[in-house]
Coordinates of C-alpha atoms and ligand atoms in Angstrom, one line a residue:
X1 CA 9.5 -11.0 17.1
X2 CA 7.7 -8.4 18.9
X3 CA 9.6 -5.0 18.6
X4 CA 9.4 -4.6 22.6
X5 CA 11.3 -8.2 23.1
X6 CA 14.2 -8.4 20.9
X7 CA 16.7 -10.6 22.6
X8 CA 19.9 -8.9 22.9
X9 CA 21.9 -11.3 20.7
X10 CA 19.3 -11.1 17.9
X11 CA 18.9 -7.1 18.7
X12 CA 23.2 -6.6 17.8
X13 CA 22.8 -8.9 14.3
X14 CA 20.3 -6.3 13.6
X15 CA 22.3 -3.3 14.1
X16 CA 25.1 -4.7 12.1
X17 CA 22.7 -5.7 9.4
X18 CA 21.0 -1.8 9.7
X19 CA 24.6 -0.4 10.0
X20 CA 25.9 -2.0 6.3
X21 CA 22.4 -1.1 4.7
X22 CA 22.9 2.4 5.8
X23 CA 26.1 3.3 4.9
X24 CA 25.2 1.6 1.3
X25 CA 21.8 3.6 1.1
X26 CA 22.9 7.1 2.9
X27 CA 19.9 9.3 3.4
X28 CA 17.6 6.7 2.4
X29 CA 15.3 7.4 5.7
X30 CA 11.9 5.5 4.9
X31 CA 14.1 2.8 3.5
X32 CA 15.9 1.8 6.1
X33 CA 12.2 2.0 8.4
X34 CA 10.8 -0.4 6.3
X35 CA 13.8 -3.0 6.1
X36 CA 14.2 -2.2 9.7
X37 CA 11.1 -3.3 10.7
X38 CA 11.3 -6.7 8.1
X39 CA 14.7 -7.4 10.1
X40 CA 13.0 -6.9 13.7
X41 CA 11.1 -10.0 12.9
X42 CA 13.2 -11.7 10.0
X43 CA 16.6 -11.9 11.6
X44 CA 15.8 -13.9 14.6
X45 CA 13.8 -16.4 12.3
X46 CA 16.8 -16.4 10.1
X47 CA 18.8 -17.3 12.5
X48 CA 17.2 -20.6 13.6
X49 CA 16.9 -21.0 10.1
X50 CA 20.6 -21.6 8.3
X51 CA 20.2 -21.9 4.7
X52 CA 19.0 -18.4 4.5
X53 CA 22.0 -17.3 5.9
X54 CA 24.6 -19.5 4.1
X55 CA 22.7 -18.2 0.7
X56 CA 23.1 -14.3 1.8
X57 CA 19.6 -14.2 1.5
X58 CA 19.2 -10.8 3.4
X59 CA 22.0 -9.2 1.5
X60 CA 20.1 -10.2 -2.0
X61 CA 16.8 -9.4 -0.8
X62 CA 17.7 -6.2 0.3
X63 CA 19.2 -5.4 -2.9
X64 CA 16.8 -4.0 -5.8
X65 CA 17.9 -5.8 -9.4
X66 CA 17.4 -2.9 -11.0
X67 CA 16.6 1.1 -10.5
X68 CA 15.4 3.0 -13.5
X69 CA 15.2 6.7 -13.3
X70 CA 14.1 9.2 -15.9
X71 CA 13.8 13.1 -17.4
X72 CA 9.7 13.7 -17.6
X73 CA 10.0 16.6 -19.9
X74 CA 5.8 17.9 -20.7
X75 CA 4.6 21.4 -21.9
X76 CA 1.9 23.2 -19.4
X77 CA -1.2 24.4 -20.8
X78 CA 0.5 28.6 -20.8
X79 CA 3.1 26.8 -23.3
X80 CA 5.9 26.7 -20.5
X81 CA 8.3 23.3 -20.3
X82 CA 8.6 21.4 -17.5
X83 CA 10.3 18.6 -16.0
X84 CA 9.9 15.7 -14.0
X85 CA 11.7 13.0 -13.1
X86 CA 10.3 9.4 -13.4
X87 CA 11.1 6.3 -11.1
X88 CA 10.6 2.5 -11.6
X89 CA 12.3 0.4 -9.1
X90 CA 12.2 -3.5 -10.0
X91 CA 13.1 -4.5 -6.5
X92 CA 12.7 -8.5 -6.8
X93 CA 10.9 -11.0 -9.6
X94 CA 11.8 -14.6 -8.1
X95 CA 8.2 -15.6 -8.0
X96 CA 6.5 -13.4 -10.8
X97 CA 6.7 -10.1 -12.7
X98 CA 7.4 -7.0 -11.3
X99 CA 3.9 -5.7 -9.8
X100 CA 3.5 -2.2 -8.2
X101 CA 1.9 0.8 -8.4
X102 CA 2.6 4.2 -9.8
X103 CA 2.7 7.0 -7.5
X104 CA 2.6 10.9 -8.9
X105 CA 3.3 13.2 -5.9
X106 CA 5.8 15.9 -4.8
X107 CA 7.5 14.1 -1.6
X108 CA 8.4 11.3 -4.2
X109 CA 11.6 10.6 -4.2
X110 CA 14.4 7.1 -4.5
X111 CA 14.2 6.7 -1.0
X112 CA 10.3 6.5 -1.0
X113 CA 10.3 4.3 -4.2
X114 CA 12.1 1.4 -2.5
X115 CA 10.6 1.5 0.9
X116 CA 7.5 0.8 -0.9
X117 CA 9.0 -1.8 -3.6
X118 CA 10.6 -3.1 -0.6
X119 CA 7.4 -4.1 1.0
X120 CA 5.6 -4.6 -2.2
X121 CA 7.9 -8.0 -2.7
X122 CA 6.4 -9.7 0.9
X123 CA 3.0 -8.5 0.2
X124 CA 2.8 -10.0 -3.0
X125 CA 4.1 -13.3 -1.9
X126 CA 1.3 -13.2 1.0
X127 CA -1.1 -12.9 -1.4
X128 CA -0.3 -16.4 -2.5
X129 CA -0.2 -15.1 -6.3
X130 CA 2.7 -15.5 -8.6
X131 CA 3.7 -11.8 -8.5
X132 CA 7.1 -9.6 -7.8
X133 CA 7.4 -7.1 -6.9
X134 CA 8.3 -3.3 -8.3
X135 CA 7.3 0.9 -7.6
X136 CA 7.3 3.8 -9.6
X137 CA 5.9 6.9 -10.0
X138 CA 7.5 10.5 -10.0
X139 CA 7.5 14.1 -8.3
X140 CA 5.2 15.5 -10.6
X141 CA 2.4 17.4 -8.5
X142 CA -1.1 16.3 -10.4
X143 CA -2.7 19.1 -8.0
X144 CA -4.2 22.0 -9.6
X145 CA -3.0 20.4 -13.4
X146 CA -5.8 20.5 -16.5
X147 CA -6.8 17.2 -18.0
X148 CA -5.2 17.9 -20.8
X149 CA -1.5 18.6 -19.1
X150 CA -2.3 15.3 -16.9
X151 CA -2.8 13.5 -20.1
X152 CA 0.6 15.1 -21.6
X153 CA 2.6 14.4 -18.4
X154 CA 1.7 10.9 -18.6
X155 CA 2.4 10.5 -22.3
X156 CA 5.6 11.9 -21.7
X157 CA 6.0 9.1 -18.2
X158 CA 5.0 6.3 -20.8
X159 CA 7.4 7.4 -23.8
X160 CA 10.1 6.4 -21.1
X161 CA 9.0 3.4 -18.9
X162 CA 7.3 1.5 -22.4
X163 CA 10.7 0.2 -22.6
X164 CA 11.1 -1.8 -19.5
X165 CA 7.9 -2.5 -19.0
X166 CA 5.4 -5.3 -20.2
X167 CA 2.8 -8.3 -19.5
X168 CA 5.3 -10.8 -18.4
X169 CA 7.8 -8.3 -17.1
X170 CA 6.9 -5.5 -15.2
X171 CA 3.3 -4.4 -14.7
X172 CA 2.7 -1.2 -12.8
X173 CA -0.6 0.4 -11.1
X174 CA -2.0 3.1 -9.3
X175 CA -1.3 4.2 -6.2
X176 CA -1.2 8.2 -4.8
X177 CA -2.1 10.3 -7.4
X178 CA -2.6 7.7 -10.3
X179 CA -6.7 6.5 -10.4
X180 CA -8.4 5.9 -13.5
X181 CA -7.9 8.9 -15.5
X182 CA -3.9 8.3 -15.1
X183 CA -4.0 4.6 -16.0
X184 CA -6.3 5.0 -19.1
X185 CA -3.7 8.1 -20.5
X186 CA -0.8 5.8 -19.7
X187 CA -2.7 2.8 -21.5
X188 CA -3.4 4.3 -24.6
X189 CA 0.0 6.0 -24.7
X190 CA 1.5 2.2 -24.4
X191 CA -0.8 1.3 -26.8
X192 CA 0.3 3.5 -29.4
X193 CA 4.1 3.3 -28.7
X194 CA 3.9 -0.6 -29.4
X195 CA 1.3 -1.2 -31.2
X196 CA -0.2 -4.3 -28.6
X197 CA -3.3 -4.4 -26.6
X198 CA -2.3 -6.4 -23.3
X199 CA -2.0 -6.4 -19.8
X200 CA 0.8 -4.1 -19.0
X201 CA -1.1 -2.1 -16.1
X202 CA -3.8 -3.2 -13.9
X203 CA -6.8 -0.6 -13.1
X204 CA -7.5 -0.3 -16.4
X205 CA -11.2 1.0 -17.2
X206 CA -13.7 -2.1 -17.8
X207 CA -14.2 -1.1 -21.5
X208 CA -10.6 -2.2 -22.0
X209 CA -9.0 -5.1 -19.9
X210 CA -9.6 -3.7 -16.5
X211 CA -11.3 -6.0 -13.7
X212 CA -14.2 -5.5 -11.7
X213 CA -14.0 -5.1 -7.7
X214 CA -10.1 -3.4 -8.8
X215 CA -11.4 -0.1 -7.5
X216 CA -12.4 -1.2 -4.3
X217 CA -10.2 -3.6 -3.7
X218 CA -7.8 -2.1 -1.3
X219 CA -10.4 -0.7 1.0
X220 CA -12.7 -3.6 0.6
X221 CA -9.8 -6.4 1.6
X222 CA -8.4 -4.2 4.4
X223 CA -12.0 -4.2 5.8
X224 CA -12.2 -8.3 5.5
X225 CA -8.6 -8.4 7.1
X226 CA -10.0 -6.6 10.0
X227 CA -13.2 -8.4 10.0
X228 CA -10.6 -11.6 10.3
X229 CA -8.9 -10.6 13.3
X230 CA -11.8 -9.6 15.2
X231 CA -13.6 -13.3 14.3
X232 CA -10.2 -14.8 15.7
X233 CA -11.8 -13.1 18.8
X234 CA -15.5 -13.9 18.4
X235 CA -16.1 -10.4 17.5
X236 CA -17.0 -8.0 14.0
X237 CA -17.3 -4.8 12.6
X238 CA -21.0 -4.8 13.3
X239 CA -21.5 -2.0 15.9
X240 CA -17.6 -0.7 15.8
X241 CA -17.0 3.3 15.7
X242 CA -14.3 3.6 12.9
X243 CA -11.9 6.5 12.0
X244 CA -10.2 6.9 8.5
X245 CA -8.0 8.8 7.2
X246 CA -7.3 10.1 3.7
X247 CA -10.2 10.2 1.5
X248 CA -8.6 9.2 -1.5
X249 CA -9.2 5.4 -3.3
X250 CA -8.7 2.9 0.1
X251 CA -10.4 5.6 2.5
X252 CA -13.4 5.6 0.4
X253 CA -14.0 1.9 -0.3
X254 CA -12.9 1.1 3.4
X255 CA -15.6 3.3 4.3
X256 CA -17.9 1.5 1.8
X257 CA -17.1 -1.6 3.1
X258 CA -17.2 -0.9 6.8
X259 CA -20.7 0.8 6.1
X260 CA -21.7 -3.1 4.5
X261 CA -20.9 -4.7 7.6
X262 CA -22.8 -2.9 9.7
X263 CA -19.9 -0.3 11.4
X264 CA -19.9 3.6 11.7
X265 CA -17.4 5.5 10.2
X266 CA -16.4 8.8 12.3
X267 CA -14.2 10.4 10.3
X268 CA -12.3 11.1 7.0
X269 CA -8.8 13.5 6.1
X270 CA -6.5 15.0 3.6
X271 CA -3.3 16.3 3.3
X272 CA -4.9 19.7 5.2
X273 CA -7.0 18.2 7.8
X274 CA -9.8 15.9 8.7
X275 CA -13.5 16.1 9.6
X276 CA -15.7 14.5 12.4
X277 CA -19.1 13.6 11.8
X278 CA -21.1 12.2 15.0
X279 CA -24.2 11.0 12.7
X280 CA -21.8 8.3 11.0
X281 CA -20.5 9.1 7.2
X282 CA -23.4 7.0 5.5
X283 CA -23.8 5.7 1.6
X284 CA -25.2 8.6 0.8
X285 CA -22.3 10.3 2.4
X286 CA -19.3 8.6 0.6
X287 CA -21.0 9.0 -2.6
X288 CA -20.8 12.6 -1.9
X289 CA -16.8 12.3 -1.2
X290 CA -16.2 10.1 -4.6
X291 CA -17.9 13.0 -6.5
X292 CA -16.1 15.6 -4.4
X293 CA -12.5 13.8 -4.6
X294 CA -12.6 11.9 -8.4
X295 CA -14.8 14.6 -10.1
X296 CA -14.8 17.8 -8.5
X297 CA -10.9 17.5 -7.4
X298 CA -12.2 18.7 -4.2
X299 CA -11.0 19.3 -0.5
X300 CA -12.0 17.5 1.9
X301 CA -12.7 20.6 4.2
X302 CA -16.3 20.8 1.6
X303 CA -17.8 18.3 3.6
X304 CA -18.5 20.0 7.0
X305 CA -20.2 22.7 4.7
X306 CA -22.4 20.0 3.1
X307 CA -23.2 17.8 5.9
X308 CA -24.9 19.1 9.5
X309 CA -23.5 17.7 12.7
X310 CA -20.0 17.7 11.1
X311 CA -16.8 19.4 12.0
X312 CA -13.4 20.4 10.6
X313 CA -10.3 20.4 12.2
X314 CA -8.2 21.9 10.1
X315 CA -4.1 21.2 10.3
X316 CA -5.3 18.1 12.4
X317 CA -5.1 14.3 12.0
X318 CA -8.0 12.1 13.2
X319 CA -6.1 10.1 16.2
X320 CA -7.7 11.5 18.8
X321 CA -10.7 10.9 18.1
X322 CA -12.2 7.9 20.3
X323 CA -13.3 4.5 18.5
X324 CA -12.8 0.8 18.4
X325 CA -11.1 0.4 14.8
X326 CA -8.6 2.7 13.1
X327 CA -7.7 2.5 9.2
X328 CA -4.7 4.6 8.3
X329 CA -5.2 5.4 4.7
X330 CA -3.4 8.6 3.6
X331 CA 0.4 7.9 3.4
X332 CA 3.4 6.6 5.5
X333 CA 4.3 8.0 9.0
X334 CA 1.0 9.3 9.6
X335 CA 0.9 7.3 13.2
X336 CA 3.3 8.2 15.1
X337 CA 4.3 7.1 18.6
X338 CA 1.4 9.9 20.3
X339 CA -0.9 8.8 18.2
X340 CA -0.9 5.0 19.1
X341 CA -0.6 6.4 22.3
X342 CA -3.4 8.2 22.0
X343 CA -5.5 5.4 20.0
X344 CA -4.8 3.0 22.9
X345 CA -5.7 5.9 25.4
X346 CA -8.9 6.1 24.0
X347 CA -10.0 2.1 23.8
X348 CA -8.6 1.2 20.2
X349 CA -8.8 -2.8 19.6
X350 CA -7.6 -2.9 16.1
X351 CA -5.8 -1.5 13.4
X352 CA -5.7 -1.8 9.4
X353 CA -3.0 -0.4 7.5
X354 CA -4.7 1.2 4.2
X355 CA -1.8 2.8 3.3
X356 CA 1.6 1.7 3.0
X357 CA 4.0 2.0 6.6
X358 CA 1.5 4.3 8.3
X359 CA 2.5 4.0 11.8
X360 CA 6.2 4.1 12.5
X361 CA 8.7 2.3 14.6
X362 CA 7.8 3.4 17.7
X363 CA 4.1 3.2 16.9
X364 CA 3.9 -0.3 16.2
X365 CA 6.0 -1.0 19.3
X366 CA 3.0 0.6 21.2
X367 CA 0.2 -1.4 19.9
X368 CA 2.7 -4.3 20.2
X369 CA 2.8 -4.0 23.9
X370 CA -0.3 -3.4 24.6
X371 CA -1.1 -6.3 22.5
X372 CA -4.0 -4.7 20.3
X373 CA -4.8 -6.9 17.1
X374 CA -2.2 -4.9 14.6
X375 CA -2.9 -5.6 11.2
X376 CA 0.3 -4.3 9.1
X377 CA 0.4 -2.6 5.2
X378 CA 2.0 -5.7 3.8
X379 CA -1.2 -8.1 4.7
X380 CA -3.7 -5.7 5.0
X381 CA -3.7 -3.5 2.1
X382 CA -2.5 -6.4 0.0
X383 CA -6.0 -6.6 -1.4
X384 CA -5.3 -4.1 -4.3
X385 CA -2.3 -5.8 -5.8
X386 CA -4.3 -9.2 -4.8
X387 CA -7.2 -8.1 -7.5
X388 CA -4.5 -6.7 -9.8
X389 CA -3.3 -10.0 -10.1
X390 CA -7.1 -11.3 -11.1
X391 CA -7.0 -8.8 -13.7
X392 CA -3.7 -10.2 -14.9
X393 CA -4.9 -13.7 -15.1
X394 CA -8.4 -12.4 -16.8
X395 CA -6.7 -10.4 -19.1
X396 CA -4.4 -14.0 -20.1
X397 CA -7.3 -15.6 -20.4
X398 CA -9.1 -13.1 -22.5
X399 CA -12.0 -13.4 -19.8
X400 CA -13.6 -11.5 -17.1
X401 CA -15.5 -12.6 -13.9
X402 CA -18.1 -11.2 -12.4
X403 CA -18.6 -8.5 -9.4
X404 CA -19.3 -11.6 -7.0
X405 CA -16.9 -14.1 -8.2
X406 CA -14.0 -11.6 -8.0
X407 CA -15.1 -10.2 -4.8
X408 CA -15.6 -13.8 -3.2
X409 CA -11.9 -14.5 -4.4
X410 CA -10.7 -11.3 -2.9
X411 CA -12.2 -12.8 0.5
X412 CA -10.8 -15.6 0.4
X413 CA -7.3 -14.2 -0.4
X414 CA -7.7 -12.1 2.7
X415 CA -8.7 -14.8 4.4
X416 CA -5.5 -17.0 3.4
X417 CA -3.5 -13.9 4.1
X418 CA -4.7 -14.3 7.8
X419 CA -4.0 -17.7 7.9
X420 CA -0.3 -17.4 7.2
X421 CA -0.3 -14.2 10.1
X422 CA -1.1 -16.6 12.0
X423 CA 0.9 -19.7 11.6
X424 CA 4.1 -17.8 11.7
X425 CA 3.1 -15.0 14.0
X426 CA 1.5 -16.7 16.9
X427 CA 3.5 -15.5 20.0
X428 CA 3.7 -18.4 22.9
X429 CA 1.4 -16.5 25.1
X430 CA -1.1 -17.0 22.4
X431 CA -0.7 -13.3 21.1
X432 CA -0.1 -12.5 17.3
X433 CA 1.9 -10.8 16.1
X434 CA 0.8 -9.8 12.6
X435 CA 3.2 -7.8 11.6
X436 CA 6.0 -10.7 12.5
X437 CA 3.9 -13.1 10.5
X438 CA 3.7 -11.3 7.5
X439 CA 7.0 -10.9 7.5
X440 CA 8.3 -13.8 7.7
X441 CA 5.5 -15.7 5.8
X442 CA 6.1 -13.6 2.9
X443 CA 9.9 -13.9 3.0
X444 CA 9.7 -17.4 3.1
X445 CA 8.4 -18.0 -0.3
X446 CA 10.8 -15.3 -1.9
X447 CA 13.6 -16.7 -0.2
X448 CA 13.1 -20.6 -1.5
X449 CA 12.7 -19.2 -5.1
X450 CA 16.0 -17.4 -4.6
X451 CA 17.5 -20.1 -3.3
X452 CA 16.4 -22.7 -5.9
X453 CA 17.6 -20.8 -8.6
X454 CA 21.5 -20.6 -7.7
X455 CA 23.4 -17.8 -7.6
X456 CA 22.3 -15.2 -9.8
Ligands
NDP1 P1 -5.2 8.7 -3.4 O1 -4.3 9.6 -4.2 O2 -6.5 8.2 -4.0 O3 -5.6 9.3 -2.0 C1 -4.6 9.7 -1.1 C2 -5.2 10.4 0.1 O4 -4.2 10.5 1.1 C3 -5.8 11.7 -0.2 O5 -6.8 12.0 0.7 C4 -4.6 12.6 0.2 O6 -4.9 14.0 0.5 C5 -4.0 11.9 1.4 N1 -2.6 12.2 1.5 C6 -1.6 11.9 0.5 N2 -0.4 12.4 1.0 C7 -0.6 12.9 2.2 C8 0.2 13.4 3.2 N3 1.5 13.6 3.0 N4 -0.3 13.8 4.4 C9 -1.7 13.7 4.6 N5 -2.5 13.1 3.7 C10 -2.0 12.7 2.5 O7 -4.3 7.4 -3.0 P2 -4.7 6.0 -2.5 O8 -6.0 6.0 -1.7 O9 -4.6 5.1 -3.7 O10 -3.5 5.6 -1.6 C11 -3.5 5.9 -0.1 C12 -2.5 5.0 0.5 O11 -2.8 3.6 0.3 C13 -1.0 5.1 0.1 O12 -0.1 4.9 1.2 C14 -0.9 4.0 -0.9 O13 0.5 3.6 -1.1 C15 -1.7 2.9 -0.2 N6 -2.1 1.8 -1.1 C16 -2.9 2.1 -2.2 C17 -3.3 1.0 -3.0 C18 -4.3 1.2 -4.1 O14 -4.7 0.2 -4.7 N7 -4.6 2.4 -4.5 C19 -2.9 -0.4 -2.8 C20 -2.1 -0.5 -1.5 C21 -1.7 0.5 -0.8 P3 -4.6 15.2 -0.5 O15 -5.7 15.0 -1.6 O16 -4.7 16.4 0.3 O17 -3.3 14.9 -1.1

């Protein structure tokens, strides 16, 4: 259901679905956005569609089986104590595991674990894997640490979560704040604690379990998704000014990949401001910015120094900046209704959600109605968890597959991923509506599994 045509019968069994959820989560803000926007398109379907309803489907879904939250106590390199507290929500495992990513920053907080463990469970049912769906992480602030207090922070996470996690349980990955360096100290803490080598977190380095393509995989498979929608239209990413923002892990392989196909990429941000370079942010260019953000720990701001013809705005996000395409890839709420505003203002044709729930409410309402192809988080960023799920099965199999094989499989996950957009989202006036067919293509799945198994 498009957010800018609810009928009003459907639009008052939303508000009393919204109005229970709330007063049973108060102050969760970002999780009642996200189950707000699965209900926009959810509840109308549902209706039409019985044996949801008789099994109190919603009501389960919406209901995480299990929070865990926990004291991260860690010494700083002065010899001072700290502590953190630690998160994992394992929100729904009716078709696999609990799969999410960890995420270490200081806005982290219950109400931002289950919005994303919320959404994790429909993305990984899109991606057609056998996966469910959990989120963790913590407030700690990996900003400005040493190596050496990273490693003892997440020593101190793992001496925790080692007891509800494992291979055929719960298998967490990165996400902001956790790359490489954080998965390898968590491994090898793991690893000690329980004396067993095997695939309890994916993004592991290649030396030990990890898979190739894993790294890129986000970026890369939001790039095909948006490389989908425009085929649906006869057109590419050849030719097609981009704008990006973060500059994290997905900004930096979506760049890659758009860069591959023959695109420009305009622009690039962090949590202080972005930059603007006319001349296109080149190979060259983003191997710069992996150096600057992975090695060096750098700002972003370093990059108008280094490269002429660039500019930095600082305090600024990249939304006004005119292109075709525009990949949200820092955090949630990061579009909000001006910006669409402004993205459509300025001849926008498509979005890809890097990140998770980067445009609000209002924001997807505006590229609803002016019928843009809208690509949401769930199915476009589901490329990461889609790859973490390859590592899964090569680290079963005590295999790995190469660069090309995983990255055609990643293709053609993405691809099947835009496939099931389309068969449930596919408006009668021909639009779709992506974010409507994720939805309810990855609820269905979830829902029959719940269903099947009784009442438990
Ligand atoms: P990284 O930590 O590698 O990079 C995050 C980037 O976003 C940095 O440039 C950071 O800037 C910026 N950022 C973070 N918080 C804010 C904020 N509050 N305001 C403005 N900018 C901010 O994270 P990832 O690239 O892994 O993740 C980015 C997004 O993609 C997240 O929404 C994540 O949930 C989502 N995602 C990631 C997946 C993965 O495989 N890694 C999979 C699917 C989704 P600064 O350095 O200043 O903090």
């Amino acid at each position: 259901m498009s957010t800018s045509v609810i009928k009003e019968s459907h639009k008052q069994e939303i508000e009393k679905f919204m109005s229970g959820l709330k007063k049973r989560n108060p102050n969760e803000i970002e999780f009642h956005q996200a189950v707000e926007e699965f209900v926009q398109s959810v509840i109308p379907y549902i209706i039409d569609h019985k044996q949801y309803k008789d099994n109190y489907i919603l009501e389960r879904l919406t209901e995480p089986d299990r929070i865990i939250v926990f004291r991260v106590s860690w010494e700083d390199d002065e010899g001072n104590i700290r502590a953190d507290r630690g998160y994992r929500v394992q929100f729904n495992n009716s078709i696999g595991p609990y799969k999410g990513g960890l995420r270490f920053h200081p806005s982290v907080n219950l109400s931002i674990m289950k919005f994303l463990a919320f959404e994790q469970i429909f993305k990984n049912s899109l991606t057609t894997l056998p996966l469910g769906a959990g989120k963790g992480g913590s407030n700690f602030n990996p900003k400005g640490k040493s190596d050496k207090e990273i490693m003892r922070f997440c020593q101190s996470f793992m001496t925790e979560l080692h007891k509800h996690i494992g291979p055929s349980c719960d298998v967490p990955a990165g996400d902001i704040g956790v790359g490489s360096r954080e998965i390898s100290y968590m491994f090898g803490q793991y690893k000690r604690l329980r004396d067993e080598f095997s695939g309890v977190l994916t993004g592991k380095g290649l030396a030990y379990g990890g898979s190739l393509i894993r790294t890129e995989a986000t970026g890369y498979g939001c790039v095909f998704f948006v490389q989908e929608m425009l085929q649906s239209k006869g057109d590419s990413i050849e030719g097609k000014n981009c704008i990006i923002s973060g500059s994290g892990n997905v900004a930096q392989y979506t760049a890659e990949k758009i860069n591959q196909l023959g695109g420009k990429v305009l622009t690039l941000s962090d949590s202080a401001g972005f930059i603007y370079d006319k001349n296109g942010i080149t190979h060259e260019k983003i191997e710069w910015v992996k150096k600057l953000k992975d090695q060096r720990r750098g700002r972003i701001s370093e990059y108008a120094d280094k490269w002429p013809g660039s500019e930095y705005f600082a305090g600024q996000k990249p939304w006004n900046v005119p292109c075709d395409v525009a990949f949200p890839s820092a955090t949630q709420n990061e579009i909000l209704e001006e910006d669409a505003e402004a993205l459509i203002k300025n001849g926008c044709i498509a979005v890809g959600e890097g990140a998770n729930m980067p445009t609000n409410i209002d924001g997807v309402r505006v590229f609803e109605q002016a019928k843009i192809l809208y690509g949401p988080a769930k199915a476009a960023n589901a490329g990461g968890v889609a790859v973490s799920g390859l590592e899964m099965t090569q680290n079963s199999i005590r295999m790995s597959w190469t660069r090309e094989e995983t990255e055609k499989k990643l293709k053609e996950i993405m691809k099947r991923i835009h496939e099931q957009c389309v068969e449930y989202g596919k408006e009668e006036d021909g639009y779709v509506n992506y974010a409507k067919g994720a939805n309810i293509a990855g609820f269905v799945k979830v829902a029959d599994a719940a269903i099947a198994y009784g009442v438990v």
